[in-house]
PDB file of C-alpha atoms and ligand atoms in Angstrom:
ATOM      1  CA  UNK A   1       5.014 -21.340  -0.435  1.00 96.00           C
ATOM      2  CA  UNK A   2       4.577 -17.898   1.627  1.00 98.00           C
ATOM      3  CA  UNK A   3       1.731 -16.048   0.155  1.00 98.00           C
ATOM      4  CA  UNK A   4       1.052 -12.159   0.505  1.00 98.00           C
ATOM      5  CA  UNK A   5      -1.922 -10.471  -0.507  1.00 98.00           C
ATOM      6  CA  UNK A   6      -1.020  -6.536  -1.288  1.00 98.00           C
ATOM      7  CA  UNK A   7      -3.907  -4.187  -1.631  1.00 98.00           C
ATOM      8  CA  UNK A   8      -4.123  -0.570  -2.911  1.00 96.00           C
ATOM      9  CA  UNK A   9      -5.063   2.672  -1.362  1.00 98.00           C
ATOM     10  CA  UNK A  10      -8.048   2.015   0.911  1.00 98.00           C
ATOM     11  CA  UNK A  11     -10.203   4.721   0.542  1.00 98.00           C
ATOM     12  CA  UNK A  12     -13.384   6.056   2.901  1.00 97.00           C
ATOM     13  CA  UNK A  13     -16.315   4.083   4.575  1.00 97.00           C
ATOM     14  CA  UNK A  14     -16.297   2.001   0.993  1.00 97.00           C
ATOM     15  CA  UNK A  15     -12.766   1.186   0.895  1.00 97.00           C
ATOM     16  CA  UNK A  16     -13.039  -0.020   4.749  1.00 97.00           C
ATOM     17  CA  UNK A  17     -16.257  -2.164   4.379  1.00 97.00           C
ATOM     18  CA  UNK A  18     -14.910  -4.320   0.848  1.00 97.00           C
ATOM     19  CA  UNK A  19     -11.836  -5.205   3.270  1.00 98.00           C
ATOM     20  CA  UNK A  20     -14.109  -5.823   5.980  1.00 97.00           C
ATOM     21  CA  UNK A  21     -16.661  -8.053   3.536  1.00 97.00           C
ATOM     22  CA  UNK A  22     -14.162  -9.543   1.766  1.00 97.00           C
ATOM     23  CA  UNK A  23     -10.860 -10.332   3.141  1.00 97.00           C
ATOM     24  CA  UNK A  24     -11.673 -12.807   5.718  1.00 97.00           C
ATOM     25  CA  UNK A  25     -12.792 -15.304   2.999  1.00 97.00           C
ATOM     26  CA  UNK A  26     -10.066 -14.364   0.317  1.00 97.00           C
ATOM     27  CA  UNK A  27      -7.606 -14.986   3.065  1.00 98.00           C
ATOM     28  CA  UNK A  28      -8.908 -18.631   3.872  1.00 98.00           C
ATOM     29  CA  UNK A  29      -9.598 -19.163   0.082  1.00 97.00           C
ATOM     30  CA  UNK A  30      -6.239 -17.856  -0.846  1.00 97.00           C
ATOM     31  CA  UNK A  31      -4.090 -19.385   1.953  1.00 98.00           C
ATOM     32  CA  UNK A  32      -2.915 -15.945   2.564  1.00 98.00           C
ATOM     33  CA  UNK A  33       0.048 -15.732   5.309  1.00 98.00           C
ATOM     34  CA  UNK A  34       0.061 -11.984   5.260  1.00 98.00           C
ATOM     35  CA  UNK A  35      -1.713  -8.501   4.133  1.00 98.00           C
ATOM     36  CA  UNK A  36      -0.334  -5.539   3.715  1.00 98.00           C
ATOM     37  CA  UNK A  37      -2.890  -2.521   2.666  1.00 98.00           C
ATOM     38  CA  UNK A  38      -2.155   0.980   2.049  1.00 98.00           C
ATOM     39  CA  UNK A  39      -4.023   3.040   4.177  1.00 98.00           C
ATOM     40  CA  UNK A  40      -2.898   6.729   3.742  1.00 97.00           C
ATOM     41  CA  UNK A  41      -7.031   7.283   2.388  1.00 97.00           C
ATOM     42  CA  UNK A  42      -8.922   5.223   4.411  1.00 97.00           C
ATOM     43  CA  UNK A  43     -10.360   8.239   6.668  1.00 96.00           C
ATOM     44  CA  UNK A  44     -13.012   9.779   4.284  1.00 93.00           C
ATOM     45  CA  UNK A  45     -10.277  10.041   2.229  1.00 93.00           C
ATOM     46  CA  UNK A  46      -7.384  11.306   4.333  1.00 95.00           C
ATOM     47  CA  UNK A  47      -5.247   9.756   6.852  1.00 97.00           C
ATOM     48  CA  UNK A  48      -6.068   7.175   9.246  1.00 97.00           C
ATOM     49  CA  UNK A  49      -7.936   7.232  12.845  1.00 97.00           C
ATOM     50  CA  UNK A  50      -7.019   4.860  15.636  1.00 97.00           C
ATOM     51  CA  UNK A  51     -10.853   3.839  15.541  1.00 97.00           C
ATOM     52  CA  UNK A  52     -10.319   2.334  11.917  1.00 98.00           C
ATOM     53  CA  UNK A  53      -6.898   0.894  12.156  1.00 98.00           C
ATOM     54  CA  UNK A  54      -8.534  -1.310  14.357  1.00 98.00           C
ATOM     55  CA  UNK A  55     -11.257  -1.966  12.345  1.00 97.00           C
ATOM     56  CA  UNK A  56      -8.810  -2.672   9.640  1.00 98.00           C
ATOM     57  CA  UNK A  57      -6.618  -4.593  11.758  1.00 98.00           C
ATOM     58  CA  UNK A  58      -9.573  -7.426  12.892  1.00 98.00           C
ATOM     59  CA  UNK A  59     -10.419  -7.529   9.109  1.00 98.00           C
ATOM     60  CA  UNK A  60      -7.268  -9.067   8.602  1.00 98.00           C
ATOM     61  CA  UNK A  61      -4.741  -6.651   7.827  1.00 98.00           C
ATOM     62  CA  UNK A  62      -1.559  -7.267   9.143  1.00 98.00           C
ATOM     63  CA  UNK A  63       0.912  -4.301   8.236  1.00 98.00           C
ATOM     64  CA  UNK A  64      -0.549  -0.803   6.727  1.00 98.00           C
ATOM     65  CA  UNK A  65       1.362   1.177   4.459  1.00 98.00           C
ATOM     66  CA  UNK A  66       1.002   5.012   3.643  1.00 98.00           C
ATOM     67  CA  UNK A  67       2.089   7.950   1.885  1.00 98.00           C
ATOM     68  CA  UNK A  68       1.559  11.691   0.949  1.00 97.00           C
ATOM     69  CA  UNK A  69      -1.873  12.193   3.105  1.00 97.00           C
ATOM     70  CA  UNK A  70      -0.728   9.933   6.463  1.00 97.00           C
ATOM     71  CA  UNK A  71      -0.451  13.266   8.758  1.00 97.00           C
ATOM     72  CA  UNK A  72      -3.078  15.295   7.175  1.00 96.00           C
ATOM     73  CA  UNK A  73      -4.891  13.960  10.735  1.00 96.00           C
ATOM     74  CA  UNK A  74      -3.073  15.511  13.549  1.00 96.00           C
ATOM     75  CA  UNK A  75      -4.413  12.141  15.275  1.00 96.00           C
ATOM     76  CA  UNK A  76      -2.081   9.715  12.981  1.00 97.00           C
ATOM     77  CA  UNK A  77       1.331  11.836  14.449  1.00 97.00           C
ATOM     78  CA  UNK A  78       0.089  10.126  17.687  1.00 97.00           C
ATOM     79  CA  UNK A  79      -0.831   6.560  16.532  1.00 98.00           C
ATOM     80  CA  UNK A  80       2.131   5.819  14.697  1.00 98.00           C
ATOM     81  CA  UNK A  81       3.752   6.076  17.937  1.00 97.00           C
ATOM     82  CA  UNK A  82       2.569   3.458  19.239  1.00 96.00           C
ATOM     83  CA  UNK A  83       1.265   1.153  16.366  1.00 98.00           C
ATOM     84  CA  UNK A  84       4.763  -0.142  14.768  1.00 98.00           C
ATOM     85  CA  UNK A  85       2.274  -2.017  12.245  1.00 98.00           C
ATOM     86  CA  UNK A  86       1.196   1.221  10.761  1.00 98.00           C
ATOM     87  CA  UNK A  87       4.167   2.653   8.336  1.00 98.00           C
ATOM     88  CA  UNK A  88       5.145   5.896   6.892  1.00 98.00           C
ATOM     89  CA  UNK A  89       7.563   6.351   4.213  1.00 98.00           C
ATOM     90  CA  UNK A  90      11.069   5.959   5.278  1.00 98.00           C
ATOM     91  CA  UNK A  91      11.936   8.945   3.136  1.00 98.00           C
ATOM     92  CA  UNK A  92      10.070  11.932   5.537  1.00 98.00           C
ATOM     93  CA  UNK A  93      11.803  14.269   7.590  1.00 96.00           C
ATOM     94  CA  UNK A  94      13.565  12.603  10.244  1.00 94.00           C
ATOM     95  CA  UNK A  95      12.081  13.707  13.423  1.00 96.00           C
ATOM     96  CA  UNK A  96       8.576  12.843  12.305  1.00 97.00           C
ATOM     97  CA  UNK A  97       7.016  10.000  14.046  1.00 98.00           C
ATOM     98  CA  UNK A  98       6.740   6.435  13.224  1.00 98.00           C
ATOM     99  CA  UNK A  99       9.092   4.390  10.905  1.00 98.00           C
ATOM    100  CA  UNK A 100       9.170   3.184   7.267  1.00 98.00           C
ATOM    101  CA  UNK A 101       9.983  -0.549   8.150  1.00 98.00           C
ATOM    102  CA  UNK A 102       8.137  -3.186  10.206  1.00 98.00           C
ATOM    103  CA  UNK A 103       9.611  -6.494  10.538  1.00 98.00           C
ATOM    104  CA  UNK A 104       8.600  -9.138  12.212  1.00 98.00           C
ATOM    105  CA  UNK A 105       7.776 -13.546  12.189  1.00 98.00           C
ATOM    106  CA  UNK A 106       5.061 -14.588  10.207  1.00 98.00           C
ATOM    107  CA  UNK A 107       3.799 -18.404  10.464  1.00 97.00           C
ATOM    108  CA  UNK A 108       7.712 -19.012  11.103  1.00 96.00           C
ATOM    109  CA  UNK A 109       9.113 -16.719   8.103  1.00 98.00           C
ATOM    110  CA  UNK A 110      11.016 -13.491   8.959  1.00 98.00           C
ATOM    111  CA  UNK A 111       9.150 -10.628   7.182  1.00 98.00           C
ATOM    112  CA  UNK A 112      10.066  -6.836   6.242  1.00 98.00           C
ATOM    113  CA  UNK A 113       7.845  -4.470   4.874  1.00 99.00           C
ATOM    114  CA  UNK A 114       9.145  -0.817   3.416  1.00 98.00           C
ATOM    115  CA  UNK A 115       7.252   2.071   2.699  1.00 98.00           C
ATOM    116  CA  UNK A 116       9.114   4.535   0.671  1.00 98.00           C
ATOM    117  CA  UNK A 117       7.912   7.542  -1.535  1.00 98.00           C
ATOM    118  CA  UNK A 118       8.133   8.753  -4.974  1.00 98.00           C
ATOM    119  CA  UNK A 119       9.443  12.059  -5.611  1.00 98.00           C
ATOM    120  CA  UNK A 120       8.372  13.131  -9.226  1.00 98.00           C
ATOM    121  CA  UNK A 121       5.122  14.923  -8.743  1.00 98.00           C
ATOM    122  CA  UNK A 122       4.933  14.326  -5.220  1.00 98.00           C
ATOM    123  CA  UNK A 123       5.391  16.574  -2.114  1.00 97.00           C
ATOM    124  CA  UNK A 124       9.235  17.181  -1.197  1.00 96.00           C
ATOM    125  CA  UNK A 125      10.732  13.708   0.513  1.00 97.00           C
ATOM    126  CA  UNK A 126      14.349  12.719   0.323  1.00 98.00           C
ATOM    127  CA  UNK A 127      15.965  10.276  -2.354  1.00 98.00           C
ATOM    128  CA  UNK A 128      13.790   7.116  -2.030  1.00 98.00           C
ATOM    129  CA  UNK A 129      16.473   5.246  -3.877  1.00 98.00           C
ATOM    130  CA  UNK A 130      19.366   6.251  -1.226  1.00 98.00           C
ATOM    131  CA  UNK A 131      16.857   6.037   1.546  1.00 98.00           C
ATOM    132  CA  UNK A 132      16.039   2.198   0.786  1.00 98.00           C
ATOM    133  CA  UNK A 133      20.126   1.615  -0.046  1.00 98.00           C
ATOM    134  CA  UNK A 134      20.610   2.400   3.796  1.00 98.00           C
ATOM    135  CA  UNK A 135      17.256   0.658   5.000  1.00 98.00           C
ATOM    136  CA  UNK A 136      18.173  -2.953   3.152  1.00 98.00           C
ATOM    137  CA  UNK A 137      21.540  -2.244   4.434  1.00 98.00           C
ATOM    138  CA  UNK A 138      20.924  -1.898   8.169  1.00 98.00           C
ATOM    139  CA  UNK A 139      17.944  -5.230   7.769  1.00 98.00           C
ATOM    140  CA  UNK A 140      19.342  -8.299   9.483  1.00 98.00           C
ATOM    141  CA  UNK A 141      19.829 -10.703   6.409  1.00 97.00           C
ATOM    142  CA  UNK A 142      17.822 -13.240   7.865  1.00 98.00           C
ATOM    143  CA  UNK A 143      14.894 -11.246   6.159  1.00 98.00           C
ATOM    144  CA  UNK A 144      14.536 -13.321   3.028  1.00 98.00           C
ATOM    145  CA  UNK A 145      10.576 -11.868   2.392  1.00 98.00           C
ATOM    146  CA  UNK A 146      10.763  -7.988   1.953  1.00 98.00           C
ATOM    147  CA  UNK A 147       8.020  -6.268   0.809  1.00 99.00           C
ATOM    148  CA  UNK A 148       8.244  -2.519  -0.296  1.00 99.00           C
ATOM    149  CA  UNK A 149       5.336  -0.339  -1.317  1.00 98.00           C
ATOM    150  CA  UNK A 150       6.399   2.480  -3.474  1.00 98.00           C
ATOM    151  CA  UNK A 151       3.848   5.334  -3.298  1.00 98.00           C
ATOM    152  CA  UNK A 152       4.734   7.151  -6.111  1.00 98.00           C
ATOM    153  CA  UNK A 153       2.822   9.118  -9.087  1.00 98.00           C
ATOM    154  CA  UNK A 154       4.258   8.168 -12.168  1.00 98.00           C
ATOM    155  CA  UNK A 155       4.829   5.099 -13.982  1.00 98.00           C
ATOM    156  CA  UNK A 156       8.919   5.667 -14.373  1.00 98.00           C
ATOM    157  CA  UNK A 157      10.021   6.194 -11.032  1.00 98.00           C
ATOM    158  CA  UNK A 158       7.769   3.536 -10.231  1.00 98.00           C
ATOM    159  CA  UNK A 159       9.424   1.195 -12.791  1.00 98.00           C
ATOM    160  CA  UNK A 160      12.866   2.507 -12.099  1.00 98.00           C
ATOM    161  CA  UNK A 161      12.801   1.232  -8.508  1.00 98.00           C
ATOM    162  CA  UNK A 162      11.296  -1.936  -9.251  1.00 98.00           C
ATOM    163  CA  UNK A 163      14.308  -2.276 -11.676  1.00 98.00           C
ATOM    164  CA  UNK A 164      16.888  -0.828  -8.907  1.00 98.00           C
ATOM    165  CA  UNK A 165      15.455  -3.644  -6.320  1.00 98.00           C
ATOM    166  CA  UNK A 166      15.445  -6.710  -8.441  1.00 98.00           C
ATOM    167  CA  UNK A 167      16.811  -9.553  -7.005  1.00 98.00           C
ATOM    168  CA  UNK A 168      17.152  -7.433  -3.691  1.00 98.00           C
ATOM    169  CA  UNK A 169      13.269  -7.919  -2.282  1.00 98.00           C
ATOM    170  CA  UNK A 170      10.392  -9.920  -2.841  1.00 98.00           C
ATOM    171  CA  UNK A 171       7.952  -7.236  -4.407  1.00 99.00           C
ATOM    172  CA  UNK A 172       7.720  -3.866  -5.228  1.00 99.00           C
ATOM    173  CA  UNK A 173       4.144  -2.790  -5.542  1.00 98.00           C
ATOM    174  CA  UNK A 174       3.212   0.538  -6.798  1.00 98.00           C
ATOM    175  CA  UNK A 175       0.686   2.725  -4.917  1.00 98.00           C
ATOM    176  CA  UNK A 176      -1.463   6.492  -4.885  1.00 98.00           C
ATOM    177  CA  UNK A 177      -2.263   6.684  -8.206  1.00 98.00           C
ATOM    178  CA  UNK A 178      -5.865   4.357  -7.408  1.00 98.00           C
ATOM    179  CA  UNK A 179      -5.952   2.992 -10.847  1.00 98.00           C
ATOM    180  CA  UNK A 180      -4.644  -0.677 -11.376  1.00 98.00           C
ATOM    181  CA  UNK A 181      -2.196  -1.845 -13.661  1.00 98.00           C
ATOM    182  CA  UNK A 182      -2.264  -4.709 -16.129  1.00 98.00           C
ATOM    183  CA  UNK A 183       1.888  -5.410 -15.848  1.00 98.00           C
ATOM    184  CA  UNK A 184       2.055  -7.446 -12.646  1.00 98.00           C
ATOM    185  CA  UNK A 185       5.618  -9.129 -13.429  1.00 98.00           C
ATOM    186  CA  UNK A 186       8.124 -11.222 -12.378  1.00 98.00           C
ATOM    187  CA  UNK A 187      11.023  -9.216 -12.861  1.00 98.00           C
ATOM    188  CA  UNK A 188      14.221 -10.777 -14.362  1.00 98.00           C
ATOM    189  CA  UNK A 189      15.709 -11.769 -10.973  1.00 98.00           C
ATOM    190  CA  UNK A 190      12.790 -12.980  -8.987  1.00 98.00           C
ATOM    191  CA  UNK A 191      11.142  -9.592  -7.960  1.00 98.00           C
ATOM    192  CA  UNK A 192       7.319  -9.472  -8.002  1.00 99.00           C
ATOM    193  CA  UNK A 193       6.269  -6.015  -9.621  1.00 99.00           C
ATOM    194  CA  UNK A 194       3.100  -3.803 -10.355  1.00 99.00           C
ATOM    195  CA  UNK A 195       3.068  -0.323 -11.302  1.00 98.00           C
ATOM    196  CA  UNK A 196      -0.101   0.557  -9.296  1.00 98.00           C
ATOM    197  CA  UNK A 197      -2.207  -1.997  -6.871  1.00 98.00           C
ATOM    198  CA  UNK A 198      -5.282   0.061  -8.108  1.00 98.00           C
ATOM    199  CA  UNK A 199      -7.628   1.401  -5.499  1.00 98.00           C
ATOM    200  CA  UNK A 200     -10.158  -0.680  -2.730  1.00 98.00           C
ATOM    201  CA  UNK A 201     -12.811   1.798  -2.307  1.00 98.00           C
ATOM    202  CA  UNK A 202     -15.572   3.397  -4.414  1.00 98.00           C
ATOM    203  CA  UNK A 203     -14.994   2.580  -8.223  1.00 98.00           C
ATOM    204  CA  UNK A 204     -18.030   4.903  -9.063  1.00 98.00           C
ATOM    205  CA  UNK A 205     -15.542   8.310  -8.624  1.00 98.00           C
ATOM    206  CA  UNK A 206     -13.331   9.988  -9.502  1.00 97.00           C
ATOM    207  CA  UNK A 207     -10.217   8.278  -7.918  1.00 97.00           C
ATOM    208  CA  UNK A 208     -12.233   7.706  -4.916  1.00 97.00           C
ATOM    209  CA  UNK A 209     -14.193  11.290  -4.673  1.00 97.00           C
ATOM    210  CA  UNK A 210     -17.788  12.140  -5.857  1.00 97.00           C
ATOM    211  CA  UNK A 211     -17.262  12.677  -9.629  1.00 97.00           C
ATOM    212  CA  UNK A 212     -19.661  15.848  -9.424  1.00 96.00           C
ATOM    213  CA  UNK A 213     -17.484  17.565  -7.402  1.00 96.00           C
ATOM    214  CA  UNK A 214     -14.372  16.877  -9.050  1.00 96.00           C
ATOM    215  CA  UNK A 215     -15.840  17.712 -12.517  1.00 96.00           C
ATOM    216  CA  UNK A 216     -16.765  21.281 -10.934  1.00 94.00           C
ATOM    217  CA  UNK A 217     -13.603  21.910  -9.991  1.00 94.00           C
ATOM    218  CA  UNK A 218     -12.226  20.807 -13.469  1.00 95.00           C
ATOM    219  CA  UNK A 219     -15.051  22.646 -15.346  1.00 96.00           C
ATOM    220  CA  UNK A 220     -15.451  25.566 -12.937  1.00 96.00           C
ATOM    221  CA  UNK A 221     -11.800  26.336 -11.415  1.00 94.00           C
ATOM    222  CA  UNK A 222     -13.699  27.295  -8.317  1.00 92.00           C
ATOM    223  CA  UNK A 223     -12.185  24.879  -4.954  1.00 88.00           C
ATOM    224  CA  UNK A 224     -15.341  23.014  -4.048  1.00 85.00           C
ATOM    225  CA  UNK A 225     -14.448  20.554  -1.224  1.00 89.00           C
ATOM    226  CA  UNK A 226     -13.919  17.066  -2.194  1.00 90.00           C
ATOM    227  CA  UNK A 227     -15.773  14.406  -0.571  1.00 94.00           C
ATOM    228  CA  UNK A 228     -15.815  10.690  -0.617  1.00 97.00           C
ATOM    229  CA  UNK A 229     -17.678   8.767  -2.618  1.00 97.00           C
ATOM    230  CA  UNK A 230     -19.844   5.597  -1.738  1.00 95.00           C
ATOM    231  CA  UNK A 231     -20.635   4.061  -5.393  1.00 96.00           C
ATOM    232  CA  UNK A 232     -19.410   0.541  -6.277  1.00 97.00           C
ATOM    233  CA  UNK A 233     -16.852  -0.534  -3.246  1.00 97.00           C
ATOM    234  CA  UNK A 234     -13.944  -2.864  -5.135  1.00 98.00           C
ATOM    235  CA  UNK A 235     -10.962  -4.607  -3.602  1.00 98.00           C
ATOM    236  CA  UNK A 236      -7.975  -4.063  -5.597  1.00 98.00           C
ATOM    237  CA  UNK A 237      -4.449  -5.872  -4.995  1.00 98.00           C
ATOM    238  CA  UNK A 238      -2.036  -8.584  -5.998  1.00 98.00           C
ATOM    239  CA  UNK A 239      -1.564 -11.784  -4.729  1.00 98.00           C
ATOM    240  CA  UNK A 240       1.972 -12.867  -4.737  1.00 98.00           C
ATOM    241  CA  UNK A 241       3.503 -16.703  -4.270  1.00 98.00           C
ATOM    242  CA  UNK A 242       7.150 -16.712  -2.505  1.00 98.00           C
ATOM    243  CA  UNK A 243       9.521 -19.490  -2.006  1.00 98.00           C
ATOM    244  CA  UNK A 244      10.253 -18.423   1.477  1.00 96.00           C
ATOM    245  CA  UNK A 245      13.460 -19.584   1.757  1.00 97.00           C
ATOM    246  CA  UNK A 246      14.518 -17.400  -0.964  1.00 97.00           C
ATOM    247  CA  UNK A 247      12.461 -14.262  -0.588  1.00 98.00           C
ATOM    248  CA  UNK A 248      11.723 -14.828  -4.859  1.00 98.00           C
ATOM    249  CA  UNK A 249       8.464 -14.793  -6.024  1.00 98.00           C
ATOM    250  CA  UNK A 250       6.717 -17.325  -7.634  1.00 98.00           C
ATOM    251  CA  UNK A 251       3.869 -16.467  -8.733  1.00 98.00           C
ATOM    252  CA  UNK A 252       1.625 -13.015  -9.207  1.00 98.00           C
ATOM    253  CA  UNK A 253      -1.965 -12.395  -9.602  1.00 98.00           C
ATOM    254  CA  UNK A 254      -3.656  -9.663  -9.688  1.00 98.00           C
ATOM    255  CA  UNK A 255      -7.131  -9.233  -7.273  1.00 98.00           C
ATOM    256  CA  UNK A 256      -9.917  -7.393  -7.993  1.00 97.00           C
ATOM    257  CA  UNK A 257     -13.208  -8.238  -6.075  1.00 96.00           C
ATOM    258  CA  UNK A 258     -16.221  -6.039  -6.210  1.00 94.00           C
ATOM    259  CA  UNK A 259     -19.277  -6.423  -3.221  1.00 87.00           C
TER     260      UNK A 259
HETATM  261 FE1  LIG B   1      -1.098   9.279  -2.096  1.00 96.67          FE
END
């Protein structure tokens, strides 16, 4: 058995230090192979610095997934240059930087992970469902374990392409929303699925920012700036069991470890 620990949206200082607490000992507890975590938040909310990728990186994350707020540091268009381990959707414009795929060996299994993004309340990307047509397409079929993090808003597009993929990948895990699901799945032929991996960073908040601010902005209209909050760090993810020589999974169990 190959097993994968996914987690959800990183977010801030709080996000960063439950990974850094907790995932060396879930990893040896868990006999985890391989961690993929979604990053796109983990810079006090927005983006990623080369400073914490490492940080993330000797915490035990091996591949880092993104979406909508990647860029919004100018300093991510040059690190996913040269870090193939830190993804972007495969659905952006073209000549932006980085990729949407990593593949590589892991403890002797070939391994693909896919970042794509939703489209339905999301900024403009192209068809994720084309897009990943032509990415499974051009993947060398010795990649039996294929991983592909959806970051998406709602619950149906979400669904739809864990429907679309089943019996194509391994697992299609749901990310941005930073709430957790309670449908982690098996789909019908052999597809792990969760609509949303939930959030690692401060549960106290309002997805992840101080909840006085956000109310203002609710109850006032006024922009006040968002910032992070600090207020009850949680890891939040799902475990999944793979038959490696298949790419099905197994087995899923959903994570959630507070500090
Ligand atoms: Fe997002």
């Amino acid at each position: 058995m190959f097993r994968v620990l996914l987690t959800g949206d990183t977010v801030g200082r709080a996000g960063r230090r439950v990974l850094e607490e907790r995932l060396f000992d879930l990893r040896q507890q868990r006999e985890i192979d391989f961690v993929v975590t979604n990053v796109e938040n983990a810079a006090g909310g927005f983006s990623i610095t080369a400073r914490i990728a490492n940080d993330l990186f000797a915490a035990g994350v091996d591949v880092m997934t993104s979406g909508n707020h990647i860029f919004d540091k100018k300093e991510a268009l040059e690190l996913i240059k040269d870090e193939p381990r830190l993804l972007r959707p495969i659905n952006y414009v073209p000549t932006l930087p980085g990729s949407g795929v990593w593949t590589g060996e892991v403890n002797g299994s070939p391994v693909a992970v896919i970042n794509v993004q939703g489209r339905v309340f999301m900024p403009p990307c192209d068809d994720p469902f084309r897009a990943i047509d032509a990415t499974l397409a051009a993947l060398d079929p010795k990649y039996k374990i294929i991983l592909v993090d959806i970051h998406a808003e709602t619950t149906a597009e979400k669904q739809a392409m864990g429907r679309y993929l089943d019996g194509r990948v391994t697992a299609v895990v749901g990310t941005h929303t930073h709430v957790m699901t309670a449908d982690e799945q098996i789909l019908p032929s052999g597809t792990a699925y969760i609509t949303d991996l939930g959030m690692t960073g401060p549960h106290d908040s309002v997805i992840g920012m101080k909840t006085s601010i956000v109310l203002e902005r609710f109850l006032t209209g006024l922009n006040a700036r968002f910032e992070v909050s600090e207020g009850d760090p949680q890891l939040n993810g799902l475990l999944i069991e793979v038959d490696e020589e298949t790419g099905r999974a197994r087995r899923v169990q959903r994570i959630q470890q507070t500090m």
